[in-house]
Coordinates of C-alpha atoms and ligand atoms in Angstrom, one line a residue:
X274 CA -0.4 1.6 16.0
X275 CA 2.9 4.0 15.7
X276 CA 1.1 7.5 14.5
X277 CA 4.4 9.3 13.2
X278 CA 3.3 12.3 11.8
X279 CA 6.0 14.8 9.6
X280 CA 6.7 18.0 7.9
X281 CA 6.4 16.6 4.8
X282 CA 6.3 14.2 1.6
X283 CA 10.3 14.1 1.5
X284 CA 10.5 13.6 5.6
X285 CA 8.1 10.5 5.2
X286 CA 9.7 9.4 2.1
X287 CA 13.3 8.7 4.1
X288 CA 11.6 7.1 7.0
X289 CA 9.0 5.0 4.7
X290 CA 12.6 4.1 2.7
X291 CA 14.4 2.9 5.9
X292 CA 11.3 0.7 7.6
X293 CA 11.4 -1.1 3.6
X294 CA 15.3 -1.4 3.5
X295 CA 15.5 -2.7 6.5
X296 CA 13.5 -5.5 4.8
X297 CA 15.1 -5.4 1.9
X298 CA 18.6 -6.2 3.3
X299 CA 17.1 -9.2 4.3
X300 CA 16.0 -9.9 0.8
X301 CA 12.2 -10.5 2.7
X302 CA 8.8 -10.3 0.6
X303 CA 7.9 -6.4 -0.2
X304 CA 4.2 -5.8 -0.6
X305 CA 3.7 -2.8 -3.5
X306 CA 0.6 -0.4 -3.5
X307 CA 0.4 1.9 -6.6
X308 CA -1.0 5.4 -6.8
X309 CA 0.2 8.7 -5.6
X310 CA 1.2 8.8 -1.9
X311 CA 4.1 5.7 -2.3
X312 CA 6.0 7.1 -5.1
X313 CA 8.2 9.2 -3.0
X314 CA 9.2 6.0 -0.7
X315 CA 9.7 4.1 -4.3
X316 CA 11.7 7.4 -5.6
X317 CA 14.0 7.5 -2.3
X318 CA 14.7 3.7 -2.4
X319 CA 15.7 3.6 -6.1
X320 CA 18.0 6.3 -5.2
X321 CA 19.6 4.3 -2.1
X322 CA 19.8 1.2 -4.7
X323 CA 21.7 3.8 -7.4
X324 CA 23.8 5.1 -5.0
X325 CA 24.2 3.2 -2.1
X326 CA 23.9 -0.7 -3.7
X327 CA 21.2 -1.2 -1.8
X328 CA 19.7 -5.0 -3.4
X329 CA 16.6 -6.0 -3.5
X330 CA 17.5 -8.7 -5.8
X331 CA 16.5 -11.4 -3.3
X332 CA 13.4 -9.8 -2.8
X333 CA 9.9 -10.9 -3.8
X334 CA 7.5 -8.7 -4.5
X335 CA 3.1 -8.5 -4.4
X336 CA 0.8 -5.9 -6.0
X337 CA -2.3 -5.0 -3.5
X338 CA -4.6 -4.6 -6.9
X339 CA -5.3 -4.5 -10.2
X340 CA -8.1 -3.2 -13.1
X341 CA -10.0 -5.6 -14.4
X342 CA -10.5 -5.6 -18.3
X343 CA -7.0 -3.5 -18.9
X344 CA -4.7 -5.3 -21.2
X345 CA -1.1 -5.7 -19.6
X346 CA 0.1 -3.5 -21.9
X347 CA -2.3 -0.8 -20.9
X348 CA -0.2 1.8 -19.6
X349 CA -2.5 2.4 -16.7
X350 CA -2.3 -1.3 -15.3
X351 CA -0.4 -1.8 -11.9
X352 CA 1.4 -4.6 -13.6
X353 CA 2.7 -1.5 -15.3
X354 CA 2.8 1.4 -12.7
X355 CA 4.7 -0.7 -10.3
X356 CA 7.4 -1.3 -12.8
X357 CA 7.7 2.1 -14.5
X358 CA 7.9 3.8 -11.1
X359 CA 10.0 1.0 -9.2
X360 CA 11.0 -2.2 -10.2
X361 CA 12.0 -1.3 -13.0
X362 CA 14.6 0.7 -11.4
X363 CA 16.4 -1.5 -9.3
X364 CA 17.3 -4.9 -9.0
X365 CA 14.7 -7.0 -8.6
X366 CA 14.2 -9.9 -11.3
X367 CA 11.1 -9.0 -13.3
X368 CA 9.5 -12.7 -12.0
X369 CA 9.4 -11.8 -8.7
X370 CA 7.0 -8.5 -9.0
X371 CA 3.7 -10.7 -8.6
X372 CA 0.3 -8.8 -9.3
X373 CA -3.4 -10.0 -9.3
X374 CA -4.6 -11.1 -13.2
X375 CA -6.6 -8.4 -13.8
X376 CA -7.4 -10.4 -17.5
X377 CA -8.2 -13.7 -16.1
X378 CA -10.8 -15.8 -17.9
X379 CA -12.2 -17.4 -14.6
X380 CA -11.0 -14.9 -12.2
X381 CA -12.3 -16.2 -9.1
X382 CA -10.1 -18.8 -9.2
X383 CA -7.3 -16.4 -10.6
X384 CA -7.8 -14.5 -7.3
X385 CA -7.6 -17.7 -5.4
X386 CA -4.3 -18.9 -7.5
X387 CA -3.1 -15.1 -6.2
X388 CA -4.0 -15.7 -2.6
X389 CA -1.8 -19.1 -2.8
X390 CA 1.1 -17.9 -4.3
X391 CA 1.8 -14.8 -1.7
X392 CA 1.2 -18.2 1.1
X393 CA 4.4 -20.3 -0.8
X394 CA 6.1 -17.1 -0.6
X395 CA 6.1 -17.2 3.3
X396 CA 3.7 -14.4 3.6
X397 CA 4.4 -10.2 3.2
X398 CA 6.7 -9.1 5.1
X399 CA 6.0 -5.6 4.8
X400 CA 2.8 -4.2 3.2
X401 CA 3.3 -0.5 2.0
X402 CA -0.6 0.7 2.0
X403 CA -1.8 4.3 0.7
X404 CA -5.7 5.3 1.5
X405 CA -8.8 6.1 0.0
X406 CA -10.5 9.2 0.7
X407 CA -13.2 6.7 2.2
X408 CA -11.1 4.4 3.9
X409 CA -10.5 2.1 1.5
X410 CA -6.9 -0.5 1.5
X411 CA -6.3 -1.7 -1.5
X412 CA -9.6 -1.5 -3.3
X413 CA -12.0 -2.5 -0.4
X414 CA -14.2 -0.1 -0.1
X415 CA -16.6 0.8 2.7
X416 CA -18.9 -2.1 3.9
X417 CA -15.9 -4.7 2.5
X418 CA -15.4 -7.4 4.8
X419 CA -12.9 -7.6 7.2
X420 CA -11.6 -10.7 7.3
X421 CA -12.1 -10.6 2.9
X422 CA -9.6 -12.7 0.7
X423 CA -8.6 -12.1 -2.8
X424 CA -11.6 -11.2 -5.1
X425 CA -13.3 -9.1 -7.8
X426 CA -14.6 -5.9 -6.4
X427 CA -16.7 -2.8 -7.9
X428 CA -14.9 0.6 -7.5
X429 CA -17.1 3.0 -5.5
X430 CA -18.0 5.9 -7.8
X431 CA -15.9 8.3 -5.9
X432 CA -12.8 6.2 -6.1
X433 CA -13.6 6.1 -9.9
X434 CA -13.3 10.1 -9.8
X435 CA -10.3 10.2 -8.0
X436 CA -8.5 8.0 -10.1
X437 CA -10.0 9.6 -13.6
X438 CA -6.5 11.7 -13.3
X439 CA -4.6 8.8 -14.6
X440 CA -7.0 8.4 -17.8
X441 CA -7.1 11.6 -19.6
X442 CA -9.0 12.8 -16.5
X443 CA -12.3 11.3 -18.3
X444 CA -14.1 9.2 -16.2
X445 CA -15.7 6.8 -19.0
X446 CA -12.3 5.4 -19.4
X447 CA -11.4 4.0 -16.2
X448 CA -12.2 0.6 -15.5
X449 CA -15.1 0.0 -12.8
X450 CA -13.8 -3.6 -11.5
X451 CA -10.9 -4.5 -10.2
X452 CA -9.3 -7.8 -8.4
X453 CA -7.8 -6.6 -5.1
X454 CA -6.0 -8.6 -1.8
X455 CA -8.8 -9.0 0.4
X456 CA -9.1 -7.3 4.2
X457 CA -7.9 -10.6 5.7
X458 CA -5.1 -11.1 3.3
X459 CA -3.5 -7.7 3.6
X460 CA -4.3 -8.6 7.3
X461 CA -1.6 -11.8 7.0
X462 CA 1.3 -9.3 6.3
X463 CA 3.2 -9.2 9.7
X464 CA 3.9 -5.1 8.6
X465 CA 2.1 -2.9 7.2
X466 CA 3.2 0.7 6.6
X467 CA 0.7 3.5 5.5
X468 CA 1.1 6.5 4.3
X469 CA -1.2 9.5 3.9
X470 CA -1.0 12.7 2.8
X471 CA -2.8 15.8 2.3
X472 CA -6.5 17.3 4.0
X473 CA -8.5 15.1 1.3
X474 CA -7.3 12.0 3.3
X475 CA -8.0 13.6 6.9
X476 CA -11.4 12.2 7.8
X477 CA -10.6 9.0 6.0
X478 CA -7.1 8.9 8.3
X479 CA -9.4 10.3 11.8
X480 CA -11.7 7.4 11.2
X481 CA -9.3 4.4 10.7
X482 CA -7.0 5.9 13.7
X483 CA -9.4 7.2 16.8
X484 CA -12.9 5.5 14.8
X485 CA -14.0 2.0 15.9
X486 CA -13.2 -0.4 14.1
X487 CA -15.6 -1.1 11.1
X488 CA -16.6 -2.3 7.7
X489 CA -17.4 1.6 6.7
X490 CA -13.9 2.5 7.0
X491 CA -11.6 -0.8 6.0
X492 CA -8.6 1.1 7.3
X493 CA -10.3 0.9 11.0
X494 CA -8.7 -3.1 10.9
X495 CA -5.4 -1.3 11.2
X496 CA -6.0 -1.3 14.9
X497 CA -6.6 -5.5 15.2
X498 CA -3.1 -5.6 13.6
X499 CA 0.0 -6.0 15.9
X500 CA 2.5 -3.9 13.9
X501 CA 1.6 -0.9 12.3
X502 CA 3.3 1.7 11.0
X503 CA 1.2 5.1 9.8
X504 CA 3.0 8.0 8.5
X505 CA 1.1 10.8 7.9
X506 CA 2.1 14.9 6.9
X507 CA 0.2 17.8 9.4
X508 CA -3.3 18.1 6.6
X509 CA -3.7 14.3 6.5
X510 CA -3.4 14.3 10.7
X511 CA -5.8 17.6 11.1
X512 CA -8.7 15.0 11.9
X513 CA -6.5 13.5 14.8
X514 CA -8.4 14.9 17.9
X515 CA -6.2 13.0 20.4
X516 CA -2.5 14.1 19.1
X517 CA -1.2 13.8 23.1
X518 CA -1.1 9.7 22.5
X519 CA 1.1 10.1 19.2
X520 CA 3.4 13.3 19.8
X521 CA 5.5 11.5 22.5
X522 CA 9.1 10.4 21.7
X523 CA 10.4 7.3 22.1
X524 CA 13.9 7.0 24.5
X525 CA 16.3 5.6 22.5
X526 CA 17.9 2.5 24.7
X527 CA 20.4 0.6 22.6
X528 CA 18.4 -2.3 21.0
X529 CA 14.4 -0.7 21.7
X530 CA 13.5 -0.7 17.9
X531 CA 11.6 2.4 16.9
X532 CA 9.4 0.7 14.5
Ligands
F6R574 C1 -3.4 1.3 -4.8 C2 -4.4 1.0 -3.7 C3 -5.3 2.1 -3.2 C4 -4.5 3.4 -3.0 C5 -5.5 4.5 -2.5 C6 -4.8 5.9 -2.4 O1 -2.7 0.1 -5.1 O2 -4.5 -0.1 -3.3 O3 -5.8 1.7 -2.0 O4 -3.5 3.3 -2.1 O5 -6.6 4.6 -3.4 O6 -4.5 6.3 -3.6 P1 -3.5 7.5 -3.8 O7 -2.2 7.1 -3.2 O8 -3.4 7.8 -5.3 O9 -4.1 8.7 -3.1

């Protein structure tokens, strides 16, 4: 894993921005997390495609999650998040942003169908991943398994407090299911790029970094993968103990590729 840890939100934003253009450019298949921690990345790439023409418009796109039970209309679905805070924004046919069916009469086989279609796509490219305060990717929480595939999950109780902010802050209105990628399929992106900030994600960041790997922290599989990418600000890295292995710089030799 490449630990790079910055000053701050902005710092993390531009270099989150430049790992996804990179990507982009090649009009390659962008994996999309909602909540808080990507929205600077998404912020700094709709400003590169405003004023720099950067394209994503022969990009796909694939949602890690979404409720189940919300109506698409719902203004707190990540059919909708993703597309008021990003795609919306740039050039990216509407089509191409694909997300789990979250409304599905028979979603196990929804979540299969959503499995399949991120295979004919080739596969993720590049994952963008945020984390739980419990170590959670996408919605797997603790004791999820690692090598999981598309499915209907049950929030953990604290993940149902933390995300009360985006309903009214009242718990009783956020949905307690929801149909996430599974371990193993966020696992098949060749990529993946996590970001974390702030002391709330500390321990969570500590365990999936220096921990073993393990089903009580579903970040920990990070460390099977061959090409990781975490950015994290100084509170999210306090719980780093061993800070020698990631503070080195790299010698940049024309052609050695940072990330
Ligand atoms: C969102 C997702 C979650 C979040 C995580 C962190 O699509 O899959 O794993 O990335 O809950 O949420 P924030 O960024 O709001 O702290």
């Amino acid at each position: 894993m490449e630990i790079v840890i910055v000053e701050n939100k902005a710092e993390a934003a531009t270099i989150a921005a430049d790992i996804v253009e990179a990507y982009a450019r090649e009009g390659k298949t962008l994996g999309l997390a909602t909540g808080s921690t990507p929205v600077g990345t998404y912020q700094e790439l709709i400003r590169r495609h405003r004023e720099a023409g950067l394209s994503f418009a022969d990009c796909q796109a694939f949602l890690l999650d979404e409720y189940v039970g919300l109506p698409r209309e719902h203004e707190q679905t990540y059919y909708q998040t993703i597309r008021r805070e990003f795609t919306a924004h740039i050039d990216i046919e509407d089509a191409k942003v694909h997300s789990p069916d979250g409304t599905a009469e028979h979603p196990g086989e929804a979540a299969r169908a959503y499995d399949a279609s991120i295979k004919r796509a080739g596969g993720v490219d590049v994952q963008i991943l945020g984390i739980g305060s419990d170590g959670h990717i996408g919605f797997n929480e603790p004791t999820s398994s690692l090598v999981s595939r598309t499915r209907i999950k049950t929030l953990h109780p604290d993940t149902v407090r933390d995300n009360a902010r985006f309903f009214d802050g009242d718990e009783s209105k956020v949905p307690h299911h929801v149909m996430t990628q599974g371990i193993g399929t966020i696992r098949e992106a060749r990529h993946l790029l996590l970001l974390a900030f702030g002391e709330n994600k500390a321990e969570a960041v500590a365990a999936m970094v220096e921990g073993p790997v393990s089903a009580m922290c579903p970040a920990s599989v990070l460390q099977m993968h061959e090409h990781v990418t975490v950015i994290v600000d100084q509170a999210a890295a306090a719980g780093l103990e061993h800070t020698q292995y990631y503070a080195y710089a790299l010698e940049n030799k024309p052609g050695w590729q940072r990330f």
